[in-house]
């Protein structure tokens, strides 16, 4: 065991350079359909050309053993990212060993993966959530593989992450968010850098934003970001687990995360599969513990019922009201990739995983405990994950010596405010929900934006 650990260290130092990074841009990776098993070259391909209801998964051709490079933020792990170039702005998630919360819960090996802003710990993700890990490689992959302009619907955190990347790189993006989430749209860059962002506010919730996005993306020159099916998003979020594995020198026994779509947890599973394949980080697949925020918890209800499908009438009763009542509405995905091959259900089966339904009150208490023990404010979603960990400890599902990775998917907003201005992004358009959308009204303005940026 000791020797294996040393090996990692030597490897890291020996290979910390970019030598063969750009030598084989076209053969670095391919996509594999988990439905038919065929290899597919990447042309910003998000679905199998033969139409299988399956995720595609990236296969990296060289570097079965991943290198941790240096000085490039999340792109230190470019070996396992579906892009050719690194983006100069890549901040990185961090991992550290908990003292306060670990002691409080009686856990000796509690490790925290933190995606957000916390300079004292070396975390500089200014959009304060792990959505930033999805945005950077996705923008790059679009540029490298499609040459089109990205359309991103979200409940706020995703669009903000893409907007920040856009403001800092000039890569254009069309962001579509519910009006109620418009206060989540800001960047830390100067307002004059926001011209590459076309923000649309929608009168409705997250699913209305998605519906409108599905219409707008039909316009010339635009491409859908792709959600869970987009390998750049998943492999980007997988960097949390890669960073943790290098820090912990092993994959964990247990992994905890709050989910809306579950994309982040699928990403964790895929990262663990690759890390186990690497050979230096252990052989046992971690158990993945995901949590949803009651009253809106379709994955939780379907899994409790032992179903591989989500049934709206049973698992999403009064969805609109339920979503409004949530402590963390970024977890309000109505159509998670649950049944699709390689999706959430397969992930849970493949990792002996489990799902928790967490109340608002439990989340609040957990968030407070985390802040007082660890010293940073949390995104409400991350508090849901902390509450799930507390539940698991109380029920004896995890024990004292277990190596646990708690994915704190967002936090540090208050800390960021102390250091940076948060400049609001103004919406260029406000739209009624998709039923009344007249595409020709939108078309003129959007097309002008597209022409100006392609
Ligand atoms: C989006 C989000 C999640 C949930 O991620 P999914 O991949 O949709 O499951 C969790 N935490 C934060 C802070 C988020 O922004
Ligand atoms: Zn296929």
Coordinates of C-alpha atoms and ligand atoms in Angstrom, one line a residue:
X1 CA 0.0 0.0 0.0
X2 CA 2.8 2.4 1.0
X3 CA 4.6 1.7 -2.2
X4 CA 1.6 2.4 -4.3
X5 CA 1.2 5.7 -2.7
X6 CA 4.8 6.6 -3.4
X7 CA 4.3 5.7 -7.0
X8 CA 1.6 8.3 -7.5
X9 CA 3.9 11.0 -6.2
X10 CA 6.7 10.0 -8.5
X11 CA 4.4 9.9 -11.4
X12 CA 3.0 13.3 -10.8
X13 CA 6.4 14.9 -10.7
X14 CA 7.8 13.0 -13.6
X15 CA 5.0 13.8 -16.0
X16 CA 4.2 17.3 -15.0
X17 CA 4.6 18.8 -18.4
X18 CA 2.6 19.2 -21.5
X19 CA 4.8 17.3 -23.9
X20 CA 2.3 15.2 -25.8
X21 CA -0.7 17.2 -25.0
X22 CA -1.3 18.4 -28.6
X23 CA 0.4 15.7 -30.6
X24 CA -2.7 13.6 -31.4
X25 CA -5.7 15.8 -31.1
X26 CA -8.0 13.6 -33.2
X27 CA -7.3 10.3 -31.5
X28 CA -7.1 11.4 -27.9
X29 CA -10.5 9.9 -27.3
X30 CA -13.6 8.5 -28.8
X31 CA -17.2 8.0 -27.6
X32 CA -18.7 4.7 -26.9
X33 CA -22.5 4.0 -27.0
X34 CA -23.4 2.0 -24.0
X35 CA -26.4 0.7 -25.9
X36 CA -24.8 -0.9 -29.0
X37 CA -21.2 -0.8 -27.9
X38 CA -20.1 1.0 -31.1
X39 CA -17.2 3.5 -31.0
X40 CA -18.2 7.0 -32.4
X41 CA -15.9 9.8 -33.3
X42 CA -16.8 13.1 -31.6
X43 CA -18.4 15.8 -33.7
X44 CA -20.0 17.3 -30.6
X45 CA -22.0 14.1 -30.7
X46 CA -24.4 13.7 -27.7
X47 CA -26.5 10.8 -28.9
X48 CA -25.8 7.5 -30.7
X49 CA -26.3 8.0 -34.5
X50 CA -28.4 4.8 -34.4
X51 CA -30.7 6.4 -31.9
X52 CA -30.2 4.2 -28.8
X53 CA -31.6 5.4 -25.5
X54 CA -28.2 5.4 -24.0
X55 CA -25.6 7.8 -22.8
X56 CA -22.3 7.9 -24.7
X57 CA -19.2 7.6 -22.6
X58 CA -15.8 8.9 -23.3
X59 CA -12.9 6.5 -23.8
X60 CA -9.5 8.0 -23.5
X61 CA -7.1 6.3 -25.8
X62 CA -3.7 7.2 -24.3
X63 CA -3.0 7.7 -20.6
X64 CA -5.0 4.9 -19.1
X65 CA -3.2 6.2 -16.1
X66 CA -4.1 9.8 -15.5
X67 CA -1.5 12.5 -15.0
X68 CA -2.0 15.4 -12.6
X69 CA -0.4 18.4 -14.4
X70 CA 0.1 21.7 -12.7
X71 CA -0.8 25.3 -13.1
X72 CA -4.0 24.8 -15.2
X73 CA -6.7 24.5 -12.6
X74 CA -9.2 21.8 -13.5
X75 CA -7.3 21.3 -16.8
X76 CA -4.5 19.7 -14.8
X77 CA -6.7 16.6 -15.5
X78 CA -6.9 17.3 -19.3
X79 CA -5.9 13.7 -20.0
X80 CA -9.5 12.7 -19.0
X81 CA -11.3 15.7 -20.5
X82 CA -12.8 15.6 -24.0
X83 CA -11.0 18.7 -25.3
X84 CA -7.7 19.3 -27.1
X85 CA -6.7 22.6 -25.5
X86 CA -6.7 23.8 -21.9
X87 CA -8.6 27.0 -21.0
X88 CA -6.4 29.5 -19.3
X89 CA -9.0 30.4 -16.7
X90 CA -9.6 27.0 -15.2
X91 CA -10.1 27.2 -11.5
X92 CA -10.2 23.9 -9.7
X93 CA -12.2 22.1 -7.0
X94 CA -10.2 21.3 -3.8
X95 CA -10.2 18.4 -1.4
X96 CA -9.3 18.6 2.3
X97 CA -9.7 16.4 5.3
X98 CA -12.4 17.6 7.7
X99 CA -11.7 18.1 11.3
X100 CA -14.7 20.0 12.7
X101 CA -17.6 18.2 11.0
X102 CA -15.7 14.9 11.0
X103 CA -15.3 15.1 14.8
X104 CA -18.8 16.2 15.3
X105 CA -20.1 13.2 13.4
X106 CA -17.5 10.8 14.8
X107 CA -15.9 10.2 11.4
X108 CA -12.2 9.8 11.3
X109 CA -11.8 9.9 7.5
X110 CA -14.2 12.5 6.2
X111 CA -12.9 14.2 3.1
X112 CA -14.5 17.2 1.6
X113 CA -14.5 18.0 -2.1
X114 CA -15.3 21.7 -2.3
X115 CA -16.3 23.5 -5.5
X116 CA -16.7 27.2 -4.8
X117 CA -14.9 30.3 -3.5
X118 CA -12.7 29.8 -0.5
X119 CA -9.3 31.4 -1.0
X120 CA -8.0 30.4 2.4
X121 CA -8.3 26.8 1.2
X122 CA -7.1 27.5 -2.3
X123 CA -10.5 27.4 -4.0
X124 CA -11.1 30.1 -6.5
X125 CA -14.2 29.1 -8.4
X126 CA -16.0 32.5 -8.6
X127 CA -19.3 31.1 -9.8
X128 CA -19.4 29.2 -6.5
X129 CA -20.7 25.9 -7.8
X130 CA -19.5 22.8 -9.6
X131 CA -21.4 23.9 -12.7
X132 CA -18.2 25.8 -13.5
X133 CA -16.5 22.5 -14.0
X134 CA -19.1 21.7 -16.7
X135 CA -19.1 25.0 -18.4
X136 CA -15.4 25.3 -19.2
X137 CA -14.8 22.0 -21.0
X138 CA -18.3 22.3 -22.7
X139 CA -17.5 25.7 -24.2
X140 CA -14.2 24.4 -25.4
X141 CA -15.7 21.2 -26.9
X142 CA -18.3 23.2 -28.7
X143 CA -15.6 25.5 -30.2
X144 CA -13.4 22.6 -31.2
X145 CA -16.0 20.2 -32.5
X146 CA -19.0 22.2 -33.7
X147 CA -18.1 25.8 -34.4
X148 CA -21.7 26.7 -33.4
X149 CA -23.1 28.9 -30.6
X150 CA -24.2 27.4 -27.4
X151 CA -27.7 27.6 -25.9
X152 CA -27.9 26.8 -22.2
X153 CA -31.2 26.6 -20.2
X154 CA -30.9 26.4 -16.4
X155 CA -32.4 27.2 -13.0
X156 CA -29.5 29.6 -12.6
X157 CA -26.3 28.0 -11.4
X158 CA -25.5 26.4 -14.8
X159 CA -26.2 29.5 -16.8
X160 CA -24.2 31.7 -14.4
X161 CA -21.2 29.3 -14.8
X162 CA -21.5 29.5 -18.6
X163 CA -21.9 33.2 -18.5
X164 CA -18.8 33.6 -16.4
X165 CA -16.8 31.5 -18.8
X166 CA -18.2 33.5 -21.7
X167 CA -17.4 36.9 -20.1
X168 CA -13.8 35.8 -19.4
X169 CA -13.1 34.2 -22.7
X170 CA -15.4 36.0 -25.1
X171 CA -16.9 32.7 -26.2
X172 CA -20.6 33.5 -26.9
X173 CA -23.5 31.9 -25.1
X174 CA -27.3 32.2 -25.0
X175 CA -28.5 31.6 -21.5
X176 CA -32.1 31.0 -20.7
X177 CA -33.3 31.1 -17.1
X178 CA -36.6 31.5 -15.2
X179 CA -37.4 35.1 -14.2
X180 CA -37.3 34.1 -10.6
X181 CA -33.7 33.0 -11.0
X182 CA -32.5 36.1 -12.7
X183 CA -30.9 37.3 -9.5
X184 CA -28.5 34.3 -9.8
X185 CA -27.1 35.8 -13.0
X186 CA -24.0 37.8 -12.3
X187 CA -20.3 37.6 -13.2
X188 CA -17.3 38.9 -11.3
X189 CA -15.9 40.4 -14.5
X190 CA -16.6 44.0 -15.6
X191 CA -20.1 44.6 -17.2
X192 CA -18.4 45.6 -20.5
X193 CA -17.2 42.0 -20.8
X194 CA -20.8 40.8 -20.8
X195 CA -21.4 41.5 -24.5
X196 CA -20.9 37.8 -25.4
X197 CA -23.8 36.8 -23.1
X198 CA -27.3 36.8 -24.5
X199 CA -29.6 36.4 -21.5
X200 CA -33.2 35.5 -21.8
X201 CA -35.6 35.6 -18.8
X202 CA -38.6 33.2 -18.9
X203 CA -41.9 33.7 -17.1
X204 CA -42.1 30.2 -15.6
X205 CA -39.9 27.6 -14.0
X206 CA -36.8 25.5 -15.0
X207 CA -38.9 23.3 -17.3
X208 CA -40.3 26.3 -19.1
X209 CA -36.7 27.5 -19.7
X210 CA -35.9 24.1 -21.2
X211 CA -39.0 24.2 -23.4
X212 CA -38.1 27.6 -24.8
X213 CA -34.5 26.6 -25.3
X214 CA -35.7 23.6 -27.3
X215 CA -37.5 26.1 -29.7
X216 CA -34.7 28.7 -29.9
X217 CA -32.0 26.1 -30.7
X218 CA -33.8 25.4 -34.0
X219 CA -32.5 28.7 -35.3
X220 CA -29.5 28.7 -37.6
X221 CA -26.0 28.5 -36.1
X222 CA -27.1 27.4 -32.6
X223 CA -26.5 24.1 -30.8
X224 CA -28.0 22.6 -27.6
X225 CA -25.6 22.2 -24.8
X226 CA -26.9 18.7 -24.2
X227 CA -27.3 18.3 -20.5
X228 CA -26.4 14.9 -19.0
X229 CA -25.8 13.5 -22.5
X230 CA -22.9 15.9 -23.0
X231 CA -19.7 14.1 -22.1
X232 CA -17.8 17.3 -21.5
X233 CA -20.2 18.2 -18.7
X234 CA -19.9 14.8 -17.1
X235 CA -16.1 14.5 -17.4
X236 CA -15.7 18.1 -16.3
X237 CA -17.6 17.4 -13.0
X238 CA -15.6 14.2 -12.7
X239 CA -12.6 16.4 -11.9
X240 CA -13.9 16.6 -8.3
X241 CA -13.3 12.9 -7.9
X242 CA -10.0 13.0 -9.7
X243 CA -8.8 15.8 -7.4
X244 CA -10.0 13.8 -4.4
X245 CA -8.4 10.6 -5.5
X246 CA -5.0 12.3 -5.8
X247 CA -5.4 13.9 -2.4
X248 CA -6.7 10.7 -0.7
X249 CA -4.4 8.4 -2.6
X250 CA -7.5 6.2 -3.1
X251 CA -11.1 6.2 -4.2
X252 CA -13.4 6.6 -1.1
X253 CA -15.6 3.9 0.4
X254 CA -18.6 6.2 0.3
X255 CA -19.5 9.2 -1.9
X256 CA -22.2 11.7 -0.9
X257 CA -23.8 14.3 -3.2
X258 CA -27.1 16.2 -3.6
X259 CA -28.7 15.7 -7.0
X260 CA -31.3 17.3 -9.2
X261 CA -30.6 15.6 -12.5
X262 CA -28.0 13.2 -11.1
X263 CA -25.6 14.1 -13.8
X264 CA -22.9 14.9 -11.2
X265 CA -23.3 11.5 -9.6
X266 CA -23.2 9.7 -13.0
X267 CA -20.0 11.7 -13.5
X268 CA -18.6 10.5 -10.2
X269 CA -19.4 6.9 -11.0
X270 CA -17.6 7.2 -14.4
X271 CA -14.6 8.9 -12.8
X272 CA -14.4 6.0 -10.2
X273 CA -14.6 3.4 -13.0
X274 CA -11.6 5.2 -14.7
X275 CA -9.7 5.6 -11.5
X276 CA -10.1 1.9 -10.7
X277 CA -9.0 1.1 -14.2
X278 CA -5.9 3.3 -13.6
X279 CA -4.8 0.8 -11.0
X280 CA -3.3 3.1 -8.4
X281 CA -6.4 4.2 -6.5
X282 CA -7.9 0.9 -5.2
X283 CA -10.2 -1.7 -6.7
X284 CA -13.4 -1.4 -4.9
X285 CA -16.2 0.7 -6.4
X286 CA -17.4 3.4 -3.9
X287 CA -21.0 3.4 -2.7
X288 CA -22.7 6.4 -4.1
X289 CA -25.2 8.1 -1.8
X290 CA -27.4 10.7 -3.5
X291 CA -29.9 13.0 -1.9
X292 CA -32.9 15.0 -3.0
X293 CA -34.8 17.8 -1.4
X294 CA -38.4 16.9 -0.3
X295 CA -41.1 17.6 -1.3
X296 CA -39.7 17.4 -4.9
X297 CA -37.7 14.2 -5.2
X298 CA -38.7 12.1 -8.2
X299 CA -35.5 10.0 -8.2
X300 CA -35.9 9.3 -4.5
X301 CA -39.5 8.2 -5.0
X302 CA -38.8 6.0 -8.0
X303 CA -35.9 4.3 -6.3
X304 CA -37.8 3.7 -3.1
X305 CA -40.5 2.0 -5.1
X306 CA -37.8 -0.2 -6.8
X307 CA -38.6 1.2 -10.2
X308 CA -36.2 1.8 -13.1
X309 CA -38.7 4.5 -14.4
X310 CA -39.9 7.7 -13.0
X311 CA -43.7 7.9 -13.2
X312 CA -44.9 11.5 -13.1
X313 CA -48.3 10.7 -11.5
X314 CA -46.6 8.9 -8.6
X315 CA -43.2 10.6 -8.2
X316 CA -43.9 14.2 -9.1
X317 CA -47.3 15.0 -7.5
X318 CA -48.1 18.7 -7.7
X319 CA -44.7 19.4 -9.1
X320 CA -45.1 23.1 -9.5
X321 CA -46.1 23.7 -5.8
X322 CA -43.5 21.1 -4.6
X323 CA -40.7 23.0 -6.5
X324 CA -41.8 26.3 -5.0
X325 CA -41.6 24.8 -1.5
X326 CA -38.0 23.5 -1.9
X327 CA -35.0 24.8 0.2
X328 CA -32.8 24.1 -2.8
X329 CA -34.6 24.7 -6.1
X330 CA -31.4 24.0 -8.2
X331 CA -32.3 20.4 -7.4
X332 CA -35.7 20.7 -9.2
X333 CA -35.0 18.7 -12.4
X334 CA -38.3 17.2 -13.7
X335 CA -36.8 14.9 -16.3
X336 CA -33.6 13.4 -14.8
X337 CA -31.6 10.9 -16.9
X338 CA -32.8 8.1 -14.6
X339 CA -33.8 5.2 -16.9
X340 CA -31.5 5.9 -19.8
X341 CA -28.7 3.3 -20.2
X342 CA -25.7 4.4 -18.2
X343 CA -27.9 6.9 -16.2
X344 CA -28.8 7.3 -12.6
X345 CA -30.6 4.0 -12.2
X346 CA -27.6 2.0 -13.6
X347 CA -25.3 4.1 -11.5
X348 CA -27.2 3.2 -8.3
X349 CA -27.2 -0.5 -9.2
X350 CA -23.5 -0.4 -10.2
X351 CA -22.4 1.2 -7.0
X352 CA -24.7 -0.4 -4.5
X353 CA -25.9 3.1 -4.2
X354 CA -28.8 4.6 -2.2
X355 CA -31.0 7.7 -2.3
X356 CA -32.1 10.0 0.6
X357 CA -35.1 12.2 0.8
X358 CA -34.1 15.3 2.9
X359 CA -36.5 17.8 4.3
X360 CA -36.0 21.6 4.3
X361 CA -35.5 21.6 8.1
X362 CA -32.9 18.9 8.0
X363 CA -31.0 20.8 5.2
X364 CA -31.1 24.0 7.2
X365 CA -29.7 22.4 10.3
X366 CA -27.0 20.6 8.4
X367 CA -26.0 23.8 6.5
X368 CA -25.6 25.7 9.8
X369 CA -23.6 22.8 11.4
X370 CA -21.3 22.7 8.4
X371 CA -20.8 26.5 8.4
X372 CA -20.0 26.6 12.1
X373 CA -17.7 23.5 12.0
X374 CA -15.9 24.2 8.7
X375 CA -16.1 27.9 8.4
X376 CA -17.7 28.5 5.0
X377 CA -21.2 29.2 3.8
X378 CA -22.9 26.6 1.6
X379 CA -25.1 26.6 -1.5
X380 CA -28.4 25.2 -0.2
X381 CA -27.9 22.1 -2.4
X382 CA -24.7 21.3 -0.6
X383 CA -26.5 21.5 2.7
X384 CA -28.9 18.7 1.5
X385 CA -25.8 16.5 0.9
X386 CA -24.5 17.2 4.4
X387 CA -27.9 16.3 5.9
X388 CA -27.8 13.0 4.0
X389 CA -24.4 12.2 5.5
X390 CA -25.8 12.9 9.0
X391 CA -28.7 10.6 8.2
X392 CA -26.3 7.9 7.1
X393 CA -24.2 8.3 10.3
X394 CA -27.3 8.1 12.5
X395 CA -28.5 4.9 10.8
X396 CA -25.1 3.3 10.9
X397 CA -24.8 3.0 7.1
X398 CA -21.3 4.6 7.4
X399 CA -19.0 4.0 10.3
X400 CA -16.1 5.7 12.0
X401 CA -13.2 4.4 9.9
X402 CA -14.9 4.6 6.5
X403 CA -13.2 6.8 3.9
X404 CA -16.0 9.2 2.9
X405 CA -15.9 11.8 0.2
X406 CA -18.6 14.5 0.7
X407 CA -19.1 16.5 -2.4
X408 CA -19.8 20.1 -1.4
X409 CA -21.1 21.1 -4.8
X410 CA -21.3 24.8 -4.1
X411 CA -20.5 27.4 -1.5
X412 CA -18.6 30.6 -0.6
X413 CA -21.0 33.2 -1.9
X414 CA -20.7 35.3 1.2
X415 CA -16.9 34.9 1.1
X416 CA -16.9 36.0 -2.6
X417 CA -18.9 39.1 -1.8
X418 CA -16.2 40.2 0.6
X419 CA -13.6 40.1 -2.2
X420 CA -15.4 40.8 -5.5
X421 CA -18.2 42.7 -7.1
X422 CA -21.0 40.6 -8.4
X423 CA -22.1 42.4 -11.6
X424 CA -25.7 41.7 -12.6
X425 CA -26.3 40.4 -16.1
X426 CA -29.2 42.2 -17.7
X427 CA -31.7 40.2 -19.6
X428 CA -32.0 41.1 -23.3
X429 CA -35.4 39.6 -23.6
X430 CA -38.3 38.5 -21.4
X431 CA -40.5 35.7 -22.8
X432 CA -43.8 34.1 -21.7
X433 CA -43.8 30.4 -21.4
X434 CA -43.2 28.3 -24.6
X435 CA -46.9 27.8 -25.4
X436 CA -47.1 31.4 -26.4
X437 CA -43.7 31.7 -27.9
X438 CA -43.7 33.3 -31.3
X439 CA -40.3 32.3 -32.7
X440 CA -40.2 35.0 -35.3
X441 CA -40.1 37.7 -32.7
X442 CA -37.1 36.1 -31.0
X443 CA -35.4 35.2 -34.3
X444 CA -34.5 38.7 -35.4
X445 CA -32.6 39.6 -32.3
X446 CA -31.0 36.2 -31.7
X447 CA -29.9 35.9 -35.3
X448 CA -28.3 39.3 -35.1
X449 CA -26.4 38.2 -32.0
X450 CA -25.3 35.0 -33.7
X451 CA -24.1 36.8 -36.9
X452 CA -22.1 39.2 -34.7
X453 CA -20.3 36.3 -32.9
X454 CA -19.7 33.5 -35.4
Ligands
LIG1 C1 -26.8 21.7 -10.1 C2 -26.4 21.5 -8.7 C3 -26.5 20.3 -8.1 C4 -27.1 19.0 -8.7 O1 -26.4 18.6 -9.8 P1 -27.0 17.5 -10.8 O2 -25.9 17.2 -11.6 O3 -28.1 18.3 -11.5 O4 -27.6 16.4 -10.0 C5 -26.0 20.2 -6.8 N1 -25.4 21.2 -6.2 C6 -25.3 22.4 -6.8 C7 -24.7 23.6 -6.0 C8 -25.8 22.6 -8.1 O5 -25.7 23.8 -8.6
LIG2 ZN1 -25.8 2.9 -30.1

